[in-house]
Short mmCIF file of C-alpha atoms and ligand atoms in Angstrom, two decimals:
data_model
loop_
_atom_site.label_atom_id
_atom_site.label_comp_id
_atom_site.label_asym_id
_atom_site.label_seq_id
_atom_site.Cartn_x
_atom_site.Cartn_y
_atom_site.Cartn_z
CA UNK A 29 86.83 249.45 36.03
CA UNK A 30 85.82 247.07 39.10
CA UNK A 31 86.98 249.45 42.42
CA UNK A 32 89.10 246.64 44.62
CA UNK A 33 87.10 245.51 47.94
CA UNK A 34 89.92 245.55 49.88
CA UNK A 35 93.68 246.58 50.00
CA UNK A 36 94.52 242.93 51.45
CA UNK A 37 92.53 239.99 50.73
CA UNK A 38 94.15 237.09 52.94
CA UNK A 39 93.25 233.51 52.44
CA UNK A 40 93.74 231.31 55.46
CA UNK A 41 92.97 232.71 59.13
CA UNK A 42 95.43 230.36 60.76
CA UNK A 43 98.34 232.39 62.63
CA UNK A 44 99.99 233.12 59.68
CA UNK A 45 96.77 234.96 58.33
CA UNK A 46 95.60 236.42 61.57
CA UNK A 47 99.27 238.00 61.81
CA UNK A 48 98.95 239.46 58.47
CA UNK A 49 95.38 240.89 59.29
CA UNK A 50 96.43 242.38 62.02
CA UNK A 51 99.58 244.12 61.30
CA UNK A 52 97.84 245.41 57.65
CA UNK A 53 95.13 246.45 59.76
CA UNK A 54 97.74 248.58 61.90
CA UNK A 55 99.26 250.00 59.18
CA UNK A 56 95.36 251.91 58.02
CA UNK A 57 94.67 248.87 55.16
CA UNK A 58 91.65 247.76 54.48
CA UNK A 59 91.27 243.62 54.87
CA UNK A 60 89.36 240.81 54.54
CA UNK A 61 90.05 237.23 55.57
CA UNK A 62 88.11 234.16 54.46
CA UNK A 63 88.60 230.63 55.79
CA UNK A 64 87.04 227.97 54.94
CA UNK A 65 86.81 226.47 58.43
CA UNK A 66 84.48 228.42 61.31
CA UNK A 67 86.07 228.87 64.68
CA UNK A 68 86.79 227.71 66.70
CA UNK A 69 88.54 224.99 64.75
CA UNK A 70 91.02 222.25 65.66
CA UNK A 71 94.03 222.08 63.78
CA UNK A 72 96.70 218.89 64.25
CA UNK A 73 99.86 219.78 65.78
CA UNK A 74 101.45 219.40 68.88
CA UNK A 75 100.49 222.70 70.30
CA UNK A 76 104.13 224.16 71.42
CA UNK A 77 105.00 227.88 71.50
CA UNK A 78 108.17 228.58 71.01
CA UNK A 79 109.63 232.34 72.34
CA UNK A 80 109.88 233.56 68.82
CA UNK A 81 106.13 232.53 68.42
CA UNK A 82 104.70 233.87 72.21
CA UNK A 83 106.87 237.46 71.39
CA UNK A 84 104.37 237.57 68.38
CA UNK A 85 101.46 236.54 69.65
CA UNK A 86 102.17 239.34 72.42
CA UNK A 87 102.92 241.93 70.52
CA UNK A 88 99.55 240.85 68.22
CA UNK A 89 97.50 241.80 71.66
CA UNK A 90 97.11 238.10 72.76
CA UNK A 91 96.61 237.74 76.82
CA UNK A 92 97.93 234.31 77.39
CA UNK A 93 94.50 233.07 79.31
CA UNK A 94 92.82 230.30 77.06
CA UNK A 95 91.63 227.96 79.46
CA UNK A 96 94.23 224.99 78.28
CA UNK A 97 97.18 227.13 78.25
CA UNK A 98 100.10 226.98 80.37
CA UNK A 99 103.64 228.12 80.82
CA UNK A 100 106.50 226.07 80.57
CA UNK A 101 109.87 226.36 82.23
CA UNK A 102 111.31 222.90 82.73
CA UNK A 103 111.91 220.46 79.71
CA UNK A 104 112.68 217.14 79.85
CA UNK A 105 114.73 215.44 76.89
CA UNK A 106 115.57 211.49 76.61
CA UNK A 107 118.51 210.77 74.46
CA UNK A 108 118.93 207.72 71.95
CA UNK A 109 120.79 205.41 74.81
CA UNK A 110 118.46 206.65 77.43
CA UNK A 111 120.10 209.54 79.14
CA UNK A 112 118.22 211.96 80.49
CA UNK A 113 118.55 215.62 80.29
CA UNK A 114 116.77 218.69 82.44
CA UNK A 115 117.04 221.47 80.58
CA UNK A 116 116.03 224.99 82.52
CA UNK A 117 114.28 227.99 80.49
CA UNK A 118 114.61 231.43 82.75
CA UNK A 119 112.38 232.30 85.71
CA UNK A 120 110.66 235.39 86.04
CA UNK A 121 111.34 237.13 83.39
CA UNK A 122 108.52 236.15 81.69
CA UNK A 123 107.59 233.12 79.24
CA UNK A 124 110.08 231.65 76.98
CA UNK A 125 107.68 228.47 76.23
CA UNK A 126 103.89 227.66 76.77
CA UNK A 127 101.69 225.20 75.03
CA UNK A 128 97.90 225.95 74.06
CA UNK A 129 95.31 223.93 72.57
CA UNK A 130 95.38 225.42 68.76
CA UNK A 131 91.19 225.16 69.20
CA UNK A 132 91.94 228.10 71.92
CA UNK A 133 94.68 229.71 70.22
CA UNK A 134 93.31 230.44 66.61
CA UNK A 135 89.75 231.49 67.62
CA UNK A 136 91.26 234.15 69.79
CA UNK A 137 93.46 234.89 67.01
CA UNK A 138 90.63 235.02 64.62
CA UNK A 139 88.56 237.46 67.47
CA UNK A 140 91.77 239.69 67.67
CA UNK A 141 91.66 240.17 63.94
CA UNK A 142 88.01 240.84 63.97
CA UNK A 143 88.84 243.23 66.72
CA UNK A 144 91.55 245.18 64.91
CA UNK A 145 88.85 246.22 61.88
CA UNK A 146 89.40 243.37 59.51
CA UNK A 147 86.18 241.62 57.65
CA UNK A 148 86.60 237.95 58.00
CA UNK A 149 84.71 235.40 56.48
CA UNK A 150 84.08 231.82 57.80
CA UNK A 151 82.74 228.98 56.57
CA UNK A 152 84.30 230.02 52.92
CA UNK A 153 85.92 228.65 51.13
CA UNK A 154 88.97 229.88 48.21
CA UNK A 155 87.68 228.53 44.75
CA UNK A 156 90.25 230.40 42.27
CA UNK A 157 92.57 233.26 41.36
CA UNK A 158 92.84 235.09 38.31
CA UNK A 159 95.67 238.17 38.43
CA UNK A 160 93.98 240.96 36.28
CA UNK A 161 95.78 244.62 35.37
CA UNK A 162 92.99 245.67 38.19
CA UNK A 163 93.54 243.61 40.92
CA UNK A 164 93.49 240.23 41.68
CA UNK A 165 90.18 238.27 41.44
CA UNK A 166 89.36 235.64 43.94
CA UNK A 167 86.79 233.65 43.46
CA UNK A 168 84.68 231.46 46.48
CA UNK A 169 83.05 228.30 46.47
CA UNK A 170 79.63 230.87 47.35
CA UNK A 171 79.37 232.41 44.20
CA UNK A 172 81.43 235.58 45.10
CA UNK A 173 84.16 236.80 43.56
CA UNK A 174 86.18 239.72 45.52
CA UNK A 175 89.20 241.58 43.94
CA UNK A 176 92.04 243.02 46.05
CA UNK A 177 95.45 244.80 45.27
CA UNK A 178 97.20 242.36 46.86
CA UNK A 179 96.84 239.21 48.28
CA UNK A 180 98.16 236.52 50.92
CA UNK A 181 98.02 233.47 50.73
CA UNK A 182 97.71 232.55 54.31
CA UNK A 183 95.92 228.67 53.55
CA UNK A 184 98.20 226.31 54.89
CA UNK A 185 100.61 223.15 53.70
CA UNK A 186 98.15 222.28 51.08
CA UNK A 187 98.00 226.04 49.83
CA UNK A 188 95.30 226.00 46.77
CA UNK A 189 95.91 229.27 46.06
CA UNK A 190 99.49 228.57 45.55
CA UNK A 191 98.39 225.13 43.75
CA UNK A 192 95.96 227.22 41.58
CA UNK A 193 99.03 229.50 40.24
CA UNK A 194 100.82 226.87 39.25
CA UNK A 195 103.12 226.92 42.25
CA UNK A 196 103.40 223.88 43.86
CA UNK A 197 106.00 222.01 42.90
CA UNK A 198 104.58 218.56 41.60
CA UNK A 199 104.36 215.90 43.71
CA UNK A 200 105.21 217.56 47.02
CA UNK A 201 103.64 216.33 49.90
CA UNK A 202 105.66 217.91 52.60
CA UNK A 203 109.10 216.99 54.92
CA UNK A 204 107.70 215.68 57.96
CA UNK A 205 104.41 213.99 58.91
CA UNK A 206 103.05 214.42 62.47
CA UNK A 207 100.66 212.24 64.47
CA UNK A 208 98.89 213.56 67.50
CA UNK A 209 96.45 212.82 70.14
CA UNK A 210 94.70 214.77 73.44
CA UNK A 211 95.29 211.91 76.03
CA UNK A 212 94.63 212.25 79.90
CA UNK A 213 97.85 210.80 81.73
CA UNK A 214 98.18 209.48 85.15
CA UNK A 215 102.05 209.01 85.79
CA UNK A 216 103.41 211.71 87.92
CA UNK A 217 106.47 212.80 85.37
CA UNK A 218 102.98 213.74 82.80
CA UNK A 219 102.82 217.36 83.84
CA UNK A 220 106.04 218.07 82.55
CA UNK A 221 107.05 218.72 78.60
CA UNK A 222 109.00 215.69 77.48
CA UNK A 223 110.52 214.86 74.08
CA UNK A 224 111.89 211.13 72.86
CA UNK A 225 114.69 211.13 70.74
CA UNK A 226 113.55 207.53 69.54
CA UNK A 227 116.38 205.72 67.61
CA UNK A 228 114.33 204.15 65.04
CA UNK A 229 112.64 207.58 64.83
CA UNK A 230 115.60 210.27 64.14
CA UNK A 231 115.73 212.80 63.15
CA UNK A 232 112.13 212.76 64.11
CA UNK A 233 110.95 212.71 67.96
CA UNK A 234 108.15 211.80 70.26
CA UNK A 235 106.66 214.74 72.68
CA UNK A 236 104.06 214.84 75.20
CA UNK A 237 103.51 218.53 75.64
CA UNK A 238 101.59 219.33 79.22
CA UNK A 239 97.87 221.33 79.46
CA UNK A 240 96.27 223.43 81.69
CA UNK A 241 93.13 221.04 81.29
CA UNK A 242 95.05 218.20 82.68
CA UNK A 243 95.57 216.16 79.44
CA UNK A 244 98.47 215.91 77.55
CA UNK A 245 99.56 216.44 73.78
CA UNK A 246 101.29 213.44 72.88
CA UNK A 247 102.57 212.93 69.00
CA UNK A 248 105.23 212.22 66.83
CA UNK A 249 106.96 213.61 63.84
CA UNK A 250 108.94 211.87 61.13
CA UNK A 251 110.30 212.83 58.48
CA UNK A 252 109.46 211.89 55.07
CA UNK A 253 111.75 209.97 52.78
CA UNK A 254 110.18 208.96 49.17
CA UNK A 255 106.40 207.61 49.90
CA UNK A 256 105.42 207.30 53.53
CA UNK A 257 104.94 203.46 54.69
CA UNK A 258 101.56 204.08 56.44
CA UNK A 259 101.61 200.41 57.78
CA UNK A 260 104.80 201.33 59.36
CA UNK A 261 103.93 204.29 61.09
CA UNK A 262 100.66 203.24 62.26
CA UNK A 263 102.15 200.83 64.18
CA UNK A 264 104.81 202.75 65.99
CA UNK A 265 101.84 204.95 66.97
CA UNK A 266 100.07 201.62 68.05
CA UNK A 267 103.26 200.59 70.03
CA UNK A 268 104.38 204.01 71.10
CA UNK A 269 102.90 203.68 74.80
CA UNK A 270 104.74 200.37 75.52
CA UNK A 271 108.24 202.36 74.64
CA UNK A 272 109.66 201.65 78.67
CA UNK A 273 110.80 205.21 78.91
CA UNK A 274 107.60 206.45 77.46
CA UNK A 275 105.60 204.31 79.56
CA UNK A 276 106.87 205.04 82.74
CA UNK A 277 106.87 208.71 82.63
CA UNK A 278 103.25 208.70 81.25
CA UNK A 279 101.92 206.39 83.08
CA UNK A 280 98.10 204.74 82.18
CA UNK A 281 96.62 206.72 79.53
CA UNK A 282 92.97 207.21 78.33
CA UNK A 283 92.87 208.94 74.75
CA UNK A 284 90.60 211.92 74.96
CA UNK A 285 89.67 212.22 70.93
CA UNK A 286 90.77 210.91 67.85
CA UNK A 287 94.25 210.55 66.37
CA UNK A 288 95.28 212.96 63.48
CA UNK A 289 97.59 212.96 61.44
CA UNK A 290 99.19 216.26 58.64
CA UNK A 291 102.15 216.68 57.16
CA UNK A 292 104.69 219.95 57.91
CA UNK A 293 106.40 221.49 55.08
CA UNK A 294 110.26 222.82 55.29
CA UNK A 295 111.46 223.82 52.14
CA UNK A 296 111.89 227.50 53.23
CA UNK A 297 115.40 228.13 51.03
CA UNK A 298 114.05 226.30 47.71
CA UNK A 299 110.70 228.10 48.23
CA UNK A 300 108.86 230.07 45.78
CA UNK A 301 107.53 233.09 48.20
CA UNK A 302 105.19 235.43 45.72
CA UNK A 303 103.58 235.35 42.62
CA UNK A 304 102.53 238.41 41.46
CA UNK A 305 101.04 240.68 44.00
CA UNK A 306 100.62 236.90 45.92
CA UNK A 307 102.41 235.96 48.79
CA UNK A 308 102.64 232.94 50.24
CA UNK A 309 103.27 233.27 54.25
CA UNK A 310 103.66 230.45 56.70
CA UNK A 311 102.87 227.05 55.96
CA UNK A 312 101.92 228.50 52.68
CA UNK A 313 105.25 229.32 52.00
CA UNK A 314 106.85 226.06 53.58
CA UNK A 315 108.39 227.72 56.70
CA UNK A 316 108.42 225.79 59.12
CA UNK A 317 111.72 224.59 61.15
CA UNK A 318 113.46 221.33 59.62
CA UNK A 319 115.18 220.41 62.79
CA UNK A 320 111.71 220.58 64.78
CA UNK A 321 108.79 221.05 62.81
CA UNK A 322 107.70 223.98 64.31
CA UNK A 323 105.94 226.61 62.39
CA UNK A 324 103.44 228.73 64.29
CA UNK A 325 106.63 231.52 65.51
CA UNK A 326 107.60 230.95 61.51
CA UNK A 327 103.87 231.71 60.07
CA UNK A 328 103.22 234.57 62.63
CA UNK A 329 106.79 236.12 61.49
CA UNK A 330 106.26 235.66 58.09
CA UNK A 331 102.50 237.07 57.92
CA UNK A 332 103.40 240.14 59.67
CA UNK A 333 106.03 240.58 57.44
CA UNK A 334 104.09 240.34 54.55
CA UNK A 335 101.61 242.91 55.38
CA UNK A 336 104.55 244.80 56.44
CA UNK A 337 105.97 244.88 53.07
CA UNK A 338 102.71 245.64 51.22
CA UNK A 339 102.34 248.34 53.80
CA UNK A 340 105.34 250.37 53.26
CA UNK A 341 105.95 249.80 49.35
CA UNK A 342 104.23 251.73 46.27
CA UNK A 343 103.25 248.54 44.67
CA UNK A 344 102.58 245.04 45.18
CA UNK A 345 105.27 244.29 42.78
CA UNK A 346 107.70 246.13 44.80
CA UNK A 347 106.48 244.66 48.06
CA UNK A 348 106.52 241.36 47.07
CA UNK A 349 110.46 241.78 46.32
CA UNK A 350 110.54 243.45 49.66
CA UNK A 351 108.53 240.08 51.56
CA UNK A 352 111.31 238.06 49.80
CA UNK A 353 114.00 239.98 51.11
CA UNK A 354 112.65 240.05 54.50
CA UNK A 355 111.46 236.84 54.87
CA UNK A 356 115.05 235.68 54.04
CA UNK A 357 117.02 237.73 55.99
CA UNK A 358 114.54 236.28 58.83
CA UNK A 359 114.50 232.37 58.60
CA UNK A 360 116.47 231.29 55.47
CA UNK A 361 119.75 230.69 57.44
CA UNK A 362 118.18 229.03 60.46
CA UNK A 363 116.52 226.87 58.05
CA UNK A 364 119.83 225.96 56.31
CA UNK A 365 121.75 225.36 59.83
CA UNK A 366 118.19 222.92 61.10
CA UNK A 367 118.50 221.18 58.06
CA UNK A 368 122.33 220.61 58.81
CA UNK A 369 121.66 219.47 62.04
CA UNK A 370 119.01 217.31 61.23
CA UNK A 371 121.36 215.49 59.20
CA UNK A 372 122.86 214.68 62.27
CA UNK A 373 120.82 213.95 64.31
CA UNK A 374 119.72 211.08 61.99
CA UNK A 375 122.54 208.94 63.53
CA UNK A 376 121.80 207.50 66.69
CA UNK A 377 125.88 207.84 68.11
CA UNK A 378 126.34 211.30 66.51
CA UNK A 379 122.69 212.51 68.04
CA UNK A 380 124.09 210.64 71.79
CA UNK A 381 127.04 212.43 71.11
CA UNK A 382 125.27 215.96 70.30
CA UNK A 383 122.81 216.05 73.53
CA UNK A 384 125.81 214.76 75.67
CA UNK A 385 128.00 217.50 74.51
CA UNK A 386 124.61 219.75 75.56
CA UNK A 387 124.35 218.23 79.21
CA UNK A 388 127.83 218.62 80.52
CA UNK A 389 126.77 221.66 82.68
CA UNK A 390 124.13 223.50 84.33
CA UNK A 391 125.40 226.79 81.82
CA UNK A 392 125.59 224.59 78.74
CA UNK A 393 121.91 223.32 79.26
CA UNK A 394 120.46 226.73 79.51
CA UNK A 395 122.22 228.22 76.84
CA UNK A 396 120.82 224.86 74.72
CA UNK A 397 117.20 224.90 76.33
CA UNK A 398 117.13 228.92 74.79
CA UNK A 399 118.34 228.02 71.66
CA UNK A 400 116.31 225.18 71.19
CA UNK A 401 112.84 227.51 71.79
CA UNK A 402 114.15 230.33 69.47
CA UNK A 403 114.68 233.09 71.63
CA UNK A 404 116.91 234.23 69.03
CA UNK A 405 117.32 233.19 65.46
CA UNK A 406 119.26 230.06 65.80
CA UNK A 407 122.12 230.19 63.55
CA UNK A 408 122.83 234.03 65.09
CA UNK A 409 124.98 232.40 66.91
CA UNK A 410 127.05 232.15 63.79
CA UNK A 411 126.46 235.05 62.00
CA UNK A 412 128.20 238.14 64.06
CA UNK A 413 126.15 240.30 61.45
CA UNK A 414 123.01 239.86 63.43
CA UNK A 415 124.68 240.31 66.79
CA UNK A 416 123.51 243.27 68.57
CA UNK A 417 123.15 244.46 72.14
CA UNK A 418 120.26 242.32 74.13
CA UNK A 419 120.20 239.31 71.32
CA UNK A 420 121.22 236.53 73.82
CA UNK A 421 119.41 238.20 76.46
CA UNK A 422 116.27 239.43 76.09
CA UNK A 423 113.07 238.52 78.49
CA UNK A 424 110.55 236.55 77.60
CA UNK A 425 106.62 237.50 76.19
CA UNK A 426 104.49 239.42 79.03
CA UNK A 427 107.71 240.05 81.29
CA UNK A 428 106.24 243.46 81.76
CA UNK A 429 102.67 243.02 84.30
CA UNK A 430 101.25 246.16 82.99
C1 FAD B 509 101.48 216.98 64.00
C2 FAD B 509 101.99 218.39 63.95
C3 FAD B 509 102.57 218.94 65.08
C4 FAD B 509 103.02 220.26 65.06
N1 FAD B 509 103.51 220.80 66.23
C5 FAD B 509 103.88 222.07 66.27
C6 FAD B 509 104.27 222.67 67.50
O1 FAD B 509 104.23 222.06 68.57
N2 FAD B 509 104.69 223.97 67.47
C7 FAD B 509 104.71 224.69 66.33
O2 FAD B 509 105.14 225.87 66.35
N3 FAD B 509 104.31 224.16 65.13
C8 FAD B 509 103.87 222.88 65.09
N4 FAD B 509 103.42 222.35 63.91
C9 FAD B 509 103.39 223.20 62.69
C10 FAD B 509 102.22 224.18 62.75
O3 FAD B 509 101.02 223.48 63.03
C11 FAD B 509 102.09 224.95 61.43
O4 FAD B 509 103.36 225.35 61.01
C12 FAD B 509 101.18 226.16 61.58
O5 FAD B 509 99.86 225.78 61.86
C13 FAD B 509 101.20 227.02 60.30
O6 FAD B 509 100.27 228.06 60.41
P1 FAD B 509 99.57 228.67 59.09
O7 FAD B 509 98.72 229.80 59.55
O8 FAD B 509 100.58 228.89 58.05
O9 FAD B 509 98.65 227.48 58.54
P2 FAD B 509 97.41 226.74 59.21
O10 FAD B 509 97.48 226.82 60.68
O11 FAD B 509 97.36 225.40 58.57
O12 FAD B 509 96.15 227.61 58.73
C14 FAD B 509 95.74 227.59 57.39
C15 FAD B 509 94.29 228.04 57.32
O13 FAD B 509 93.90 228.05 55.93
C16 FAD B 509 92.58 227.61 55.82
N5 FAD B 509 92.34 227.11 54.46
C17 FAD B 509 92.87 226.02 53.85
N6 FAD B 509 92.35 225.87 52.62
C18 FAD B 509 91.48 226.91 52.43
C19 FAD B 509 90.61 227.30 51.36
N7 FAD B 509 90.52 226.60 50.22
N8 FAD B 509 89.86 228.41 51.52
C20 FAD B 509 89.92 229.13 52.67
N9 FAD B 509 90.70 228.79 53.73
C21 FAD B 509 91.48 227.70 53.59
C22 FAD B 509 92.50 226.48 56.87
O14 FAD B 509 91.15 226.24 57.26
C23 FAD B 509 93.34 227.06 58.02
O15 FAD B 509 92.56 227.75 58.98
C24 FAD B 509 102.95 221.03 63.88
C25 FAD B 509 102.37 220.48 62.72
C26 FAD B 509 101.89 219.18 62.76
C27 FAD B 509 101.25 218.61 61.52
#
C-alpha cells in the first residue's frame, strides 16, 4: 500500500489555501500546497479588506506592511440620485478596513505558509483526482502524482478539482463579473475609498479603492443575469470616467496596466461543500458575499475552517460533515440576508430609500459603515442566538502594538 505524502494536500495557494496551510500546519499536519501560478502573482479584484478578512489575516501572522497597503477609516458612498454619504469606521482601535494590492498580499501569504512548515509547490499545476480506499490521488500536469488523506480544494471560481469530481453544476459561470484597473488619479477626493451606486448598475457598484503607492483601484461589479452582454459592459467601462460624479472626484486619470476582468461566485446556501475527503473552501466553494462580492474574509474563514475540521475529527469523512456544519453556521445566513438585500437594492427608489434611511445620523452611519465591513456576521443582528458579550464591539486587527 502507497504511504500518503501528506496529511493535507491543498490545491490553490490563494487566501483560502494559505489559511488552510497554515492553520493544518498549527494543528502538527503535514501539508503541501501546489499552485499553478508562481508568486508573486496578480489576481483581479478590487483589493478591499474587510474586518472579518484583516482579523484573519492577523491572527495568520500577517504584519500589515506591503508596500501598497493602507488603512482605511473614512468611506465615501454616492447614492442613485446623487446624495452623498460619509460614513466613519472607529479610530484607534485598530483597523476595521485596509486595501492591499493582492500581488503583495498573496506572496506574503504564500511566504507565511512556507514559514509555518508547509511544502508548497509553484508553477504546478492540478491535472486530476482519483479518490482511492488509500487516499486520494492527485495527479499534476509534471508527471507526479501525490496521494493525501484529505484534500482541499483551495483553486478558485473555476475550481478543476471540483469540475473534475463532477461538481460543478453545468453551465455555471458565476453571480457577478468584476472589471478592474490600477489607475494613477489626480483629483483631490482620489485618496479616499469611494463606491457608486450607479442606477443602471444595481445591485452592482463602481469603487475606487485608495493605495499606499499613490494609484487607485478602480472597478466595477455586476451581476450576472442569463449570458453576459460583453458589448454592453465594455462600454460602461469605456464611459465610466465621464460619469460627472465619477469624474470629478477622480479627477484626470492615467491607467497604470491593463484592464481585467473575472467573475465572483455566490451560491454559498445551494453549494455543494465536500466530496469525499474533498473540500471545497473559498471561491472554491462559492463563498463569497452576494450583496458585495467580497470573498477574501469568506475564503480565509472557510480555509481555516477546513483544516480545522480535518484537524480535530478521526476521519475525513467525519470532518468533512464537520466543515459543512461549520462553514454554515459561519456564512450561510449572511449569505441569505445579502442576497435579500441585493434584491433591493436592484431598484433605484428602494436603494435611495435604503442609504437615506442609513444617513439620517452621525450614530446610524457608524453603526452602517461597521456592518457594511463585517465586523460581525451581518445578519447577527437578527439572530439573538449569536449575540454574545463584545459582538458589536470588538476592536479592530493589530489594536494591540505589541
Ligand atoms: C473584480 C473583482 C473584485 C473583487 N474585489 C474584492 C474585494 O475588494 N474584496 C474582497 O474581499 N474580495 C473581492 N473579490 C473576490 C476575491 O477576489 C475572491 O473571493 C478571493 O480571491 C477568493 O480567494 P480564493 O483563495 O478562494 O481563490 P483565488 O484567490 O482565486 O486563488 C485560487 C488559487 O488557485 C490556483 N489555481 C487555479 N487553478 C489551479 C490548478 N489547476 N492547479 C493549481 N492551482 C490552481 C490559482 O492560481 C490561485 O492562486 C473580487 C473579485 C473580483 C473578480
Amino acid at each position: 500500500m502507497r504511504v500518503p505524502e501528506c496529511d493535507v494536500l491543498i490545491v490553490g495557494a490563494g487566501p483560502a489555501g494559505c489559511a488552510a496551510a497554515i492553520t493544518a500546519r498549527r494543528h502538527g499536519l503535514s501539508v503541501i500546497a501546489i499552485d499553478k501560478a508562481t508568486f508573486p502573482r496578480d489576481k483581479c479584484c478590487g483589493d478591499g479588506l474587510t474586518t472579518l478578512a484583516l482579523r484573519e489575516l492577523e491572527s495568520l501572522g500577517l504584519k500589515p506592511s506591503a508596500s501598497s497597503w493602507i488603512s482605511v477609516e473614512d468611506v465615501f458612498l454616492h447614492s442613485p440620485f446623487g446624495r452623498e454619504i460619509h460614513l466613519k469606521l472607529p479610530r484607534g482601535r485598530g483597523q476595521y478596513a485596509a486595501v492591499v494590492k493582492r500581488i503583495e498580499l498573496d506572496a506574503e501569504l504564500v511566504q507565511l505558509t512556507i514559514n509555518a512548515g508547509a511544502e508548497v509547490y509553484q508553477g504546478v499545476a492540478f491535472d486530476n483526482i482519483k479518490l482511492t480506499p488509500q487516499g486520494t490521488q492527485v495527479s499534476l500536469d509534471d508527471g507526479r502524482t501525490l496521494t493525501a488523506k484529505n484534500v482541499i480544494a483551495a483553486d478558485g471560481m473555476w475550481s478543476p478539482v471540483r469540475k473534475a469530481l463532477g461538481c460543478t453544476p453545468a453551465g455555471y459561470r458565476g453571480d457577478w463579473h468584476g472589471f478592474r484597473q490600477y489607475m494613477r488619479a489626480e483629483g483631490p477626493r482620489s485618496r479616499d475609498l469611494w463606491v457608486w451606486f450607479e442606477r443602471d448598475l444595481l445591485p452592482g457598484y463602481v469603487w475606487s479603492f485608495p493605495l499606499a503607492d499613490g494609484q487607485v483601484n478602480l472597478g466595477f461589479g455586476v451581476v450576472r443575469k442569463g449570458r453576459l452582454d460583453g458589448k454592453k459592459l465594455a462600454s460602461v467601462w469605456e464611459g465610466l470616467l465621464d460619469r460627472p460624479s465619477i469624474k470629478q472626484t477622480l479627477g484626470a486619470v492615467t491607467p497604470e496596466n491593463s484592464l481585467t476582468a473575472w467573475p465572483i461566485p455566490a451560491q454559498l446556501p445551494t453549494a455543494q461543500l465536500s466530496m469525499g475527503p474533498v473540500l471545497f473552501v473559498g471561491d472554491a466553494a462559492t463563498a463569497t458575499d452576494p450583496l458585495t462580492g467580497e470573498g477574501i474574509g469568506q475564503a480565509l474563514e472557510s480555509g481555516r475552517l477546513a483544516a480545522q475540521a480535518i484537524a480535530n475529527e478521526p476521519t475525513p469523512e467525519t470532518a468533512a460533515t464537520s466543515y459543512e456544519v461549520s462553514v454554515r453556521s459561519a456564512l450561510q445566513l449572511d449569505h441569505r440576508l445579502s442576497k435579500r438585500l441585493s434584491n433591493v437594492l436592484v431598484n433605484p427608489r428602494l436603494a435611495e430609500v435604503a442609504l437615506g434611511a442609513v444617513s439620517t445620523s452621525n450614530w446610524s452611519r457608524r453603526q452602517f459603515a461597521r456592518w457594511m465591513f463585517e465586523d460581525y456576521p451581518r445578519a447577527s443582528l437578527f439572530d439573538p442566538r449569536r449575540w454574545r458579550r463584545g459582538l458589536f464591539d470588538g476592536g479592530g486587527a493589530w489594536s494591540d502594538p505589541n
